[in-house]
Tab-separated table of N, CA and C in Angstrom:
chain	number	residue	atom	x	y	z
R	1	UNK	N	-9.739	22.274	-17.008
R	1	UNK	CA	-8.914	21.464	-17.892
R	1	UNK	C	-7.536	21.279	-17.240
R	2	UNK	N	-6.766	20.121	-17.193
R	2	UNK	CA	-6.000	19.912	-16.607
R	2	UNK	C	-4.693	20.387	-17.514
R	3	UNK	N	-3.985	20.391	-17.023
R	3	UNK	CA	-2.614	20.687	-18.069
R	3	UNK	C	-1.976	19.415	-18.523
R	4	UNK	N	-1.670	19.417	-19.684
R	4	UNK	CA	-0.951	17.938	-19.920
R	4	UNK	C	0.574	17.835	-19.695
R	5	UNK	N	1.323	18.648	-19.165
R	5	UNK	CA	1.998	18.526	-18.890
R	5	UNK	C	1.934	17.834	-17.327
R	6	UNK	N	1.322	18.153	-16.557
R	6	UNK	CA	1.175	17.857	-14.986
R	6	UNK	C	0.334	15.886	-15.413
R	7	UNK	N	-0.268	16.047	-16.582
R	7	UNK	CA	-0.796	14.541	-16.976
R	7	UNK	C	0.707	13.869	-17.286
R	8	UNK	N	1.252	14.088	-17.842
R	8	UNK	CA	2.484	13.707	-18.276
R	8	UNK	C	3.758	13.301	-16.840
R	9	UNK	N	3.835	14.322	-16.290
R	9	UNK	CA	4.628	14.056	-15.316
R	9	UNK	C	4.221	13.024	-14.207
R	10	UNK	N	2.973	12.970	-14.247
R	10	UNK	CA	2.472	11.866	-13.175
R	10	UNK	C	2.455	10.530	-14.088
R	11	UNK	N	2.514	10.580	-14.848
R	11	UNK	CA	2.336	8.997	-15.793
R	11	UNK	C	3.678	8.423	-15.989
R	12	UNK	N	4.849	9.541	-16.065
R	12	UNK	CA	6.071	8.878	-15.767
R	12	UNK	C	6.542	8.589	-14.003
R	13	UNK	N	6.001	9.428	-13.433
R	13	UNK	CA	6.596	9.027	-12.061
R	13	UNK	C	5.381	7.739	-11.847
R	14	UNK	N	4.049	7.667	-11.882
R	14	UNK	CA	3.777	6.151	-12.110
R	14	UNK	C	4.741	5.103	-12.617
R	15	UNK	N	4.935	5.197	-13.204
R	15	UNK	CA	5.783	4.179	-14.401
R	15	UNK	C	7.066	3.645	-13.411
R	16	UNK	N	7.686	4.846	-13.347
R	16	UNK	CA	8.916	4.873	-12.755
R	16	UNK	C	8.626	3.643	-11.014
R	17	UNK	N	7.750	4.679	-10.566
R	17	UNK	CA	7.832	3.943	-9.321
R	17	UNK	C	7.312	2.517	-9.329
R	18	UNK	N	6.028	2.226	-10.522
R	18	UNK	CA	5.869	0.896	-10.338
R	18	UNK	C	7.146	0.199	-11.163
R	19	UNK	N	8.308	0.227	-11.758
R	19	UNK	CA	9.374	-0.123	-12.130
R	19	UNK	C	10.321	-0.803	-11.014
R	20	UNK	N	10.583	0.349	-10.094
R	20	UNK	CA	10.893	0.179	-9.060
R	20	UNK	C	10.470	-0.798	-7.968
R	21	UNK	N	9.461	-0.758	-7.811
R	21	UNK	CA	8.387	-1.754	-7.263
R	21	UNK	C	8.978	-3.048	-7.488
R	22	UNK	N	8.991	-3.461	-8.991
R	22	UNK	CA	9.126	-4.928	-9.400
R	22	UNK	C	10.077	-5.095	-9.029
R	23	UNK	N	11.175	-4.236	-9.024
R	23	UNK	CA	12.882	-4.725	-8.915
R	23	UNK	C	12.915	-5.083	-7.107
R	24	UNK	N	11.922	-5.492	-6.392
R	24	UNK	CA	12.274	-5.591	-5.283
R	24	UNK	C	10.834	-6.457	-4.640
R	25	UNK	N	10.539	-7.875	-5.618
R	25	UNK	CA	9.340	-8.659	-5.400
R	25	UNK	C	9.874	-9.936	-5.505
R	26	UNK	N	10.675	-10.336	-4.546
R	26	UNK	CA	11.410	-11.761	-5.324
R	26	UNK	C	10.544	-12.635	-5.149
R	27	UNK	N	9.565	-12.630	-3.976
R	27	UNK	CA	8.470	-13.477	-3.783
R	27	UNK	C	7.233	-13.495	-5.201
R	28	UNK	N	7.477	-12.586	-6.098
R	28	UNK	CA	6.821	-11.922	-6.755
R	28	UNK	C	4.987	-11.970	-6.481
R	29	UNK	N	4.837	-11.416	-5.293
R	29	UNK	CA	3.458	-10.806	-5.000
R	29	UNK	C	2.917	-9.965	-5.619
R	30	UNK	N	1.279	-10.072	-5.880
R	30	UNK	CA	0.936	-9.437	-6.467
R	30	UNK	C	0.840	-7.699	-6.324
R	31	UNK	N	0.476	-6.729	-6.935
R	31	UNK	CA	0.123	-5.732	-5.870
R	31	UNK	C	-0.342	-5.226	-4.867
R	32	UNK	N	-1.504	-5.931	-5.137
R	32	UNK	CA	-2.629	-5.702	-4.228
R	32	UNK	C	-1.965	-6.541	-3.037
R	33	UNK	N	-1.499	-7.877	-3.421
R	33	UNK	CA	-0.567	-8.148	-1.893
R	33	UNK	C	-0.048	-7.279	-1.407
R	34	UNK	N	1.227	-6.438	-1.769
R	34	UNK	CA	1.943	-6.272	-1.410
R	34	UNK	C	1.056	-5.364	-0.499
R	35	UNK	N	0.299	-4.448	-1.200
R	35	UNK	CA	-0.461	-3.342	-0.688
R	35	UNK	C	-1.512	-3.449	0.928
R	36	UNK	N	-1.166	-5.031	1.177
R	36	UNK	CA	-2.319	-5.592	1.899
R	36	UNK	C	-1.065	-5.497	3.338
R	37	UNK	N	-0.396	-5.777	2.982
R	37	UNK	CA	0.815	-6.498	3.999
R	37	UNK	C	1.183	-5.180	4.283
R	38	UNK	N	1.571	-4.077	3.278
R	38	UNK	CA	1.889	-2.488	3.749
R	38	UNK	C	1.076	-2.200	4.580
R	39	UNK	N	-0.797	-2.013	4.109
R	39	UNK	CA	-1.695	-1.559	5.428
R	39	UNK	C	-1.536	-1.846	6.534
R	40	UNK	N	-1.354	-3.992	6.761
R	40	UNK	CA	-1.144	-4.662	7.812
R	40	UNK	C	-0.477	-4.333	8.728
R	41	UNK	N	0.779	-3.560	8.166
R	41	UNK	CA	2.076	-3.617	8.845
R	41	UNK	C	1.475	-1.981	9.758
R	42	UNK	N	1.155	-1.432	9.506
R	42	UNK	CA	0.692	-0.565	9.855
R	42	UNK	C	-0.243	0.037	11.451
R	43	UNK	N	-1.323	-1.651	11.279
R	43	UNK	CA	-1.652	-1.762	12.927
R	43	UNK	C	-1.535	-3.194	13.300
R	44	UNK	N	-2.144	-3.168	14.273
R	44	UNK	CA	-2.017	-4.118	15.327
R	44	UNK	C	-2.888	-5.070	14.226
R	45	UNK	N	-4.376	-4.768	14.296
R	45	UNK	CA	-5.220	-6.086	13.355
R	45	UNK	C	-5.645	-4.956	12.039
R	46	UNK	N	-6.747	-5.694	11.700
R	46	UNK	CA	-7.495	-5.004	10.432
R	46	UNK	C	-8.277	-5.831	10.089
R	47	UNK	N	-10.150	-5.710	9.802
R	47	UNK	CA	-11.275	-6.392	9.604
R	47	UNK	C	-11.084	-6.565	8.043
R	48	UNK	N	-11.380	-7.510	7.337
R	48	UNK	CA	-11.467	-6.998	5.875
R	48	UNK	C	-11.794	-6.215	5.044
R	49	UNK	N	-13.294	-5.941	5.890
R	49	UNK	CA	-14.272	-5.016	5.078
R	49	UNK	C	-13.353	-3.480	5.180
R	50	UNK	N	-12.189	-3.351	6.452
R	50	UNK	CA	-11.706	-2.176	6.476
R	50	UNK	C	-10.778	-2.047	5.369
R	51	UNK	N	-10.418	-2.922	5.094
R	51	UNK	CA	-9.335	-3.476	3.334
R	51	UNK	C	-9.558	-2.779	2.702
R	52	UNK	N	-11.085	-3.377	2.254
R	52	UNK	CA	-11.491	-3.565	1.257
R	52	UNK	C	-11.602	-1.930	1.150
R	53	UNK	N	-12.072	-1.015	2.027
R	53	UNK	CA	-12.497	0.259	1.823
R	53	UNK	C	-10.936	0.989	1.837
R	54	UNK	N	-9.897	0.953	2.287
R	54	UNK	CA	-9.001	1.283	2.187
R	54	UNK	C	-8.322	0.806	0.641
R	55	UNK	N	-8.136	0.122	0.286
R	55	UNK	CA	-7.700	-0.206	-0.862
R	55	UNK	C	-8.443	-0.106	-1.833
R	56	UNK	N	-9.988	-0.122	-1.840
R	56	UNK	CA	-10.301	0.313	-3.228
R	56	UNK	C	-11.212	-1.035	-4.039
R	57	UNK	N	-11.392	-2.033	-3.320
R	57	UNK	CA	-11.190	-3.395	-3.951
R	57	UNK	C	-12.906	-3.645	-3.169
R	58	UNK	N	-12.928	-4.734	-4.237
R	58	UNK	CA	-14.328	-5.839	-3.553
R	58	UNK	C	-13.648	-7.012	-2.815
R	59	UNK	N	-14.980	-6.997	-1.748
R	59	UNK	CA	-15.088	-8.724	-1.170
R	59	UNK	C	-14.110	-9.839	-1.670
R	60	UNK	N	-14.443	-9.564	-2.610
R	60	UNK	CA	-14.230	-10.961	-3.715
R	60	UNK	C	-12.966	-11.649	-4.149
R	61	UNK	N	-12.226	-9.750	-4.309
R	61	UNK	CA	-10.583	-9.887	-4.956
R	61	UNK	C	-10.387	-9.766	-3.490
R	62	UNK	N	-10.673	-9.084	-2.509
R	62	UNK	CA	-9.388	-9.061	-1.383
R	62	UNK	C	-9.562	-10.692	-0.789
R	63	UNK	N	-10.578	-10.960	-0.250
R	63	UNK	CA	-11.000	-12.681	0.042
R	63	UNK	C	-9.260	-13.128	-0.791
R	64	UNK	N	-9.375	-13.274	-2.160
R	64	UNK	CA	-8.557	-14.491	-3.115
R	64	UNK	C	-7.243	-13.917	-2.343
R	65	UNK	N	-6.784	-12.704	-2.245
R	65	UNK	CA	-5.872	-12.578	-2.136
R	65	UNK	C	-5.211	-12.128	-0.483
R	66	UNK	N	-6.034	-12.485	0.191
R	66	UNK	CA	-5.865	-12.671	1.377
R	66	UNK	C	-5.624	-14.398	1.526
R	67	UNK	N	-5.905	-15.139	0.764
R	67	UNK	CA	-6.088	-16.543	1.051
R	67	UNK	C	-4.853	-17.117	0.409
R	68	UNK	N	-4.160	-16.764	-0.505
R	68	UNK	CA	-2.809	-16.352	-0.950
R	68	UNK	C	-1.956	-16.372	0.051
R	69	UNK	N	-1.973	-14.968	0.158
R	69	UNK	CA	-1.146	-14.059	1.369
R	69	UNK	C	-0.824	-15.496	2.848
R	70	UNK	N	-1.695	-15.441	3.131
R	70	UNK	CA	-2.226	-16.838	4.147
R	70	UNK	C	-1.758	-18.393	3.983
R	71	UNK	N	-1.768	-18.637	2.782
R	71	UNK	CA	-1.316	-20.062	2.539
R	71	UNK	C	0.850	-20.224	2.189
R	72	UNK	N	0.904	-18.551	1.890
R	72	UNK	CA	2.266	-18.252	2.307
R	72	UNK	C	2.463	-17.957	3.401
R	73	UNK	N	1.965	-17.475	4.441
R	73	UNK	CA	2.414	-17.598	5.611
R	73	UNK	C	2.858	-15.925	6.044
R	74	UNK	N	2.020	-15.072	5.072
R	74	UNK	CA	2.283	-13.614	5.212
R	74	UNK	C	1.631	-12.837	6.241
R	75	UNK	N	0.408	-13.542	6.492
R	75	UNK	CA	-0.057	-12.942	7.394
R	75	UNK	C	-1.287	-14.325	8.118
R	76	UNK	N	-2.021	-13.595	9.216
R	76	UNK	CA	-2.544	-14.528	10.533
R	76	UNK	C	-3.974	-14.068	10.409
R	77	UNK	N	-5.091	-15.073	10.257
R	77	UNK	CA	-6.287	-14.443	10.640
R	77	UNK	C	-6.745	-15.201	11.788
R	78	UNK	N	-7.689	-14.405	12.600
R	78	UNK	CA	-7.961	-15.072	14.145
R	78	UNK	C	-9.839	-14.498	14.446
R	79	UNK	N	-10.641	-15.350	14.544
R	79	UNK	CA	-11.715	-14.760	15.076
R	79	UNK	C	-11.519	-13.754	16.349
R	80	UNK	N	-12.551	-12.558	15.485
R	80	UNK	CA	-12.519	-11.897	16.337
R	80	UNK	C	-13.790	-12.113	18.060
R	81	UNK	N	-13.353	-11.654	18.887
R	81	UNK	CA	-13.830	-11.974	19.947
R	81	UNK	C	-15.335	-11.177	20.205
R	82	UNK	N	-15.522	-10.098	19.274
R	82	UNK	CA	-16.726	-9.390	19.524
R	82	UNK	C	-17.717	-10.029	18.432
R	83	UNK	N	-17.148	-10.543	17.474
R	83	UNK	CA	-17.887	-11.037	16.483
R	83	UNK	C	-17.584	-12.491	15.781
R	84	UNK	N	-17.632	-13.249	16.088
R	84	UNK	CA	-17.052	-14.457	15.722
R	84	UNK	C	-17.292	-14.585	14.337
R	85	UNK	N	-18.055	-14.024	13.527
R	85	UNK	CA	-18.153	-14.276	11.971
R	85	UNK	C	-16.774	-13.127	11.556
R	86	UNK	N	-16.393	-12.683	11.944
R	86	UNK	CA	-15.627	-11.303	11.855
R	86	UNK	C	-14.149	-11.963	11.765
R	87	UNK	N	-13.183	-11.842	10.897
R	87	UNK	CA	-11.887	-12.610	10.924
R	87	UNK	C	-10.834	-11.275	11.438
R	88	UNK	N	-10.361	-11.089	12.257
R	88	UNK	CA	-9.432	-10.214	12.436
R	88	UNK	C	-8.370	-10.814	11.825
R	89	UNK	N	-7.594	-9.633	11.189
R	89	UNK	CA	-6.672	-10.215	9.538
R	89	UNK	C	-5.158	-9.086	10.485
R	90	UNK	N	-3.742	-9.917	10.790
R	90	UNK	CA	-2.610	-9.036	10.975
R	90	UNK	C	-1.248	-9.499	10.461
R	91	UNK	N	-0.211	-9.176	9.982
R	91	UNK	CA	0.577	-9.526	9.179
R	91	UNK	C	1.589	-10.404	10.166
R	92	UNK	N	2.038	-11.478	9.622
R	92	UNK	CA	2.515	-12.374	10.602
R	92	UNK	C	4.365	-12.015	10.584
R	93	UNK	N	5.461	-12.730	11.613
R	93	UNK	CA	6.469	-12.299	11.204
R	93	UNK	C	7.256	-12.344	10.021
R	94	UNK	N	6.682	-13.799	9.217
R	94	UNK	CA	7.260	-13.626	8.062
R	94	UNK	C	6.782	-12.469	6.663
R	95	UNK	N	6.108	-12.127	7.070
R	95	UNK	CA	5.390	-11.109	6.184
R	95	UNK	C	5.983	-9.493	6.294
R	96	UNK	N	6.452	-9.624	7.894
R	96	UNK	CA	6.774	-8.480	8.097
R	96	UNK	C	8.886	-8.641	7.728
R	97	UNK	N	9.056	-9.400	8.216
R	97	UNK	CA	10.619	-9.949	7.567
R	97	UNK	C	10.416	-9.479	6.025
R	98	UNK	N	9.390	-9.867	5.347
R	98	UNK	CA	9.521	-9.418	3.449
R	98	UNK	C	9.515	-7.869	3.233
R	99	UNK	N	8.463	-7.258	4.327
R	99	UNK	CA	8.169	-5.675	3.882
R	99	UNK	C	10.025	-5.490	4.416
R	100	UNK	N	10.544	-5.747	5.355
R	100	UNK	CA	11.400	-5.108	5.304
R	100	UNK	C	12.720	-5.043	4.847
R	101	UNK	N	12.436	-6.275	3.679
R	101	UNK	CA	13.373	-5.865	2.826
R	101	UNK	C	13.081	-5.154	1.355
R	102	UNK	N	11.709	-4.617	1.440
R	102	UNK	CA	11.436	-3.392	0.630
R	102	UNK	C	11.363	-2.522	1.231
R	103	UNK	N	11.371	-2.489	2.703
R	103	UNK	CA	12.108	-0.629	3.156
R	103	UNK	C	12.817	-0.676	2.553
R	104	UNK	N	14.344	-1.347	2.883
R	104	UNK	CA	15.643	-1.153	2.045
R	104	UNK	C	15.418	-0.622	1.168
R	105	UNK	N	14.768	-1.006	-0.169
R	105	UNK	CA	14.473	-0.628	-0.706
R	105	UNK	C	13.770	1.516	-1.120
R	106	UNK	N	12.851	1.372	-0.122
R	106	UNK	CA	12.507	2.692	0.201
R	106	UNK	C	13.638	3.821	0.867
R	107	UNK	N	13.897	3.141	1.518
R	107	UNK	CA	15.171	3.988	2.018
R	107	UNK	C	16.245	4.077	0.642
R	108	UNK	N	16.655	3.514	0.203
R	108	UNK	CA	17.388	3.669	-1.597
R	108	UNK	C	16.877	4.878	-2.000
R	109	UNK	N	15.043	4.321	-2.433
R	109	UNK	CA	14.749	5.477	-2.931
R	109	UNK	C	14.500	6.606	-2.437
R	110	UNK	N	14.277	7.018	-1.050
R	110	UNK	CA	14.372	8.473	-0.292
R	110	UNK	C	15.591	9.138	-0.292
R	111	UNK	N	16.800	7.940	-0.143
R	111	UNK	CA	18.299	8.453	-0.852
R	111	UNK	C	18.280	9.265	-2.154
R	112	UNK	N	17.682	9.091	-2.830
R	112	UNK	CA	18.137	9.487	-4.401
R	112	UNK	C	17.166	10.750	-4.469
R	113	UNK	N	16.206	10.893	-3.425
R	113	UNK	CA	15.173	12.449	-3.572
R	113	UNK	C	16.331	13.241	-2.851
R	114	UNK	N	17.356	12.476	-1.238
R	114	UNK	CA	17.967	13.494	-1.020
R	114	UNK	C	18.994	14.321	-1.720
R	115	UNK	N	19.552	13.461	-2.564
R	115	UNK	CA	20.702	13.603	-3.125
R	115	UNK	C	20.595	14.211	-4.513
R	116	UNK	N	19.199	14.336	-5.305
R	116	UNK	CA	18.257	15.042	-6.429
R	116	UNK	C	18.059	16.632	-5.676
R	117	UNK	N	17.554	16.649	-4.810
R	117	UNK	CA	16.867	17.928	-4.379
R	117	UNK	C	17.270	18.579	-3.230
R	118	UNK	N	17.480	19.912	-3.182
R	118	UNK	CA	17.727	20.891	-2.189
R	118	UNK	C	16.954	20.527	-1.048
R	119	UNK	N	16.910	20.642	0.240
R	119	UNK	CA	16.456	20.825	1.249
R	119	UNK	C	15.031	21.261	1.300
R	120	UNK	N	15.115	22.407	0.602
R	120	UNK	CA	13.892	23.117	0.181
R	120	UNK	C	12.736	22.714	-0.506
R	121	UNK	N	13.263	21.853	-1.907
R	121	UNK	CA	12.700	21.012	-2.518
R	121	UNK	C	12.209	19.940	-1.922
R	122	UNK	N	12.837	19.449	-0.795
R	122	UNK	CA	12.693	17.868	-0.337
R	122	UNK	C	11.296	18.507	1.008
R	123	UNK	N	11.173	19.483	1.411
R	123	UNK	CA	10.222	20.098	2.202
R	123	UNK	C	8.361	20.437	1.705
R	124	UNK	N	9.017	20.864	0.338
R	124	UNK	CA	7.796	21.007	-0.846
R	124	UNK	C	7.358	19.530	-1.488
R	125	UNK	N	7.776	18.989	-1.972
R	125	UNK	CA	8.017	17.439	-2.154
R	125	UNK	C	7.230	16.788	-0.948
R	126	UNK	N	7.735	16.998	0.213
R	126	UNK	CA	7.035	15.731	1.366
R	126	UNK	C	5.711	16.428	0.892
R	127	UNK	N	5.542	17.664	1.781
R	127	UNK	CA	4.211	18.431	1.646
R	127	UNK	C	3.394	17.870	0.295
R	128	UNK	N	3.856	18.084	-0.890
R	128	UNK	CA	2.956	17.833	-1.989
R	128	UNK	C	2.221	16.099	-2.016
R	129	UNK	N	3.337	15.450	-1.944
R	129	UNK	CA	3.307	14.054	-1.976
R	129	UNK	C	2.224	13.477	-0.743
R	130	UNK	N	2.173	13.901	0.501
R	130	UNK	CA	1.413	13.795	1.136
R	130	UNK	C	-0.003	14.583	0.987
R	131	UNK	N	-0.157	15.102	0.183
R	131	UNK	CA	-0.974	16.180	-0.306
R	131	UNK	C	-2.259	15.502	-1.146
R	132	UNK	N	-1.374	14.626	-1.978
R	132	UNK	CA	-1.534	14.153	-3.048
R	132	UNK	C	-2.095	12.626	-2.557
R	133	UNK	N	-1.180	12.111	-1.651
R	133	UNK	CA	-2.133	10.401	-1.714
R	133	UNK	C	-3.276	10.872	-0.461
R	134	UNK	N	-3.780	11.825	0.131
R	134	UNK	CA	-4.308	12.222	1.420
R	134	UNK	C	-5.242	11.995	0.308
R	135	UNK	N	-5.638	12.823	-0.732
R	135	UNK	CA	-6.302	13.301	-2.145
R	135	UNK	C	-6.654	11.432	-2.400
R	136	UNK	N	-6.132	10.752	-2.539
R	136	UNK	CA	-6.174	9.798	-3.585
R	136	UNK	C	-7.235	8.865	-2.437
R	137	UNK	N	-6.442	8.692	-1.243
R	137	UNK	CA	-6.923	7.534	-0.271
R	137	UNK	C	-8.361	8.034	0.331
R	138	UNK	N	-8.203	9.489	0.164
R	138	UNK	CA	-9.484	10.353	0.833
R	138	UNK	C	-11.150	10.013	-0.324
R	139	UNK	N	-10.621	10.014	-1.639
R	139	UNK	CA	-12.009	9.967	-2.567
R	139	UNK	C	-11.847	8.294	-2.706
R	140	UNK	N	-10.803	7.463	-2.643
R	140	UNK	CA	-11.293	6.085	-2.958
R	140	UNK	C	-12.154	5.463	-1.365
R	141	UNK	N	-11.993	5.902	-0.700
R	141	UNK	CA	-13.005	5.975	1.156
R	141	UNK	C	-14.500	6.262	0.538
R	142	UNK	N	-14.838	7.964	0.052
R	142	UNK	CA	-15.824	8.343	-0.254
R	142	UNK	C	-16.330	7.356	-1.423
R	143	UNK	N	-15.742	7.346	-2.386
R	143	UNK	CA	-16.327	6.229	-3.295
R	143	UNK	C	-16.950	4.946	-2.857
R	144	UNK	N	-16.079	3.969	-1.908
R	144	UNK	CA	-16.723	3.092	-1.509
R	144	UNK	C	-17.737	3.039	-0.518
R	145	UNK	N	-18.291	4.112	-0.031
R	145	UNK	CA	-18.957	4.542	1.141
R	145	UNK	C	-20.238	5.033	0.399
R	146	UNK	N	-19.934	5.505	-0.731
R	146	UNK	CA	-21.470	6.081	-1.528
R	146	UNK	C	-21.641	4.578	-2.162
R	147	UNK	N	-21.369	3.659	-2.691
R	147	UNK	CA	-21.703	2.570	-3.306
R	147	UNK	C	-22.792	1.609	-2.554
């Protein structure tokens, strides 16, 4: 049984952070955009189907919202050379110009953990937090892999 207090504290730091989130979408993208352009930014390319298993999502919704993303000019798809049915999907410069004015953003908010919490705290904190989406990104993989 879980404690409801630990239910509680995660439903406000949800809250909180998707709050945060909005205050810094002037393009106002959806999530799952935004979330697409974060992975992107991340490597060089990315297949869809690898998206799709990373994020959690079907065919169907990442497709719409890759085609979005695309007709703004957020990101580049290019046949890939080993597979020509295969779209290699990578975030273009204007896409990457937007994430980084939600670092700014991130950097704000890593300000306000330093300036909240001891040293000590901010050590336990990384650890947990990384703990925690390792946890989250690790069973939404397994989920889509048993389906």
């Amino acid at each position: 049984m879980i404690d409801e207090s630990i239910k509680i504290a995660v439903m406000h730091l949800q809250c909180e952070l998707v709050a945060e989130r909005n205050l810094v979408n002037p393009e106002e993208l959806s999530w799952l955009q935004y979330d697409i352009l974060s992975r992107l930014s991340q490597v060089d390319h990315m297949l869809p189907s690898e998206l799709c298993i990373l994020l959690g999502i079907s065919r169907v919704k990442l497709a719409k919202s890759l085609k979005k993303l695309k007709q703004q000019h957020y990101i580049e798809q290019n046949r890939s050379d080993d597979d020509s049915r295969s779209l290699l999907t990578k975030i273009s410069p204007k896409g990457t110009d937007f994430l980084k004015g939600i670092y700014i953003k991130h950097n704000d908010l890593a300000q306000i953990v330093g300036n909240t919490m001891s040293k000590e705290e901010q050590t336990i904190f990384i650890q947990l937090s990384n703990r925690l989406s390792e946890a989250l990104r690790s069973r939404r993989v397994k989920n889509e892999k048993s389906d």
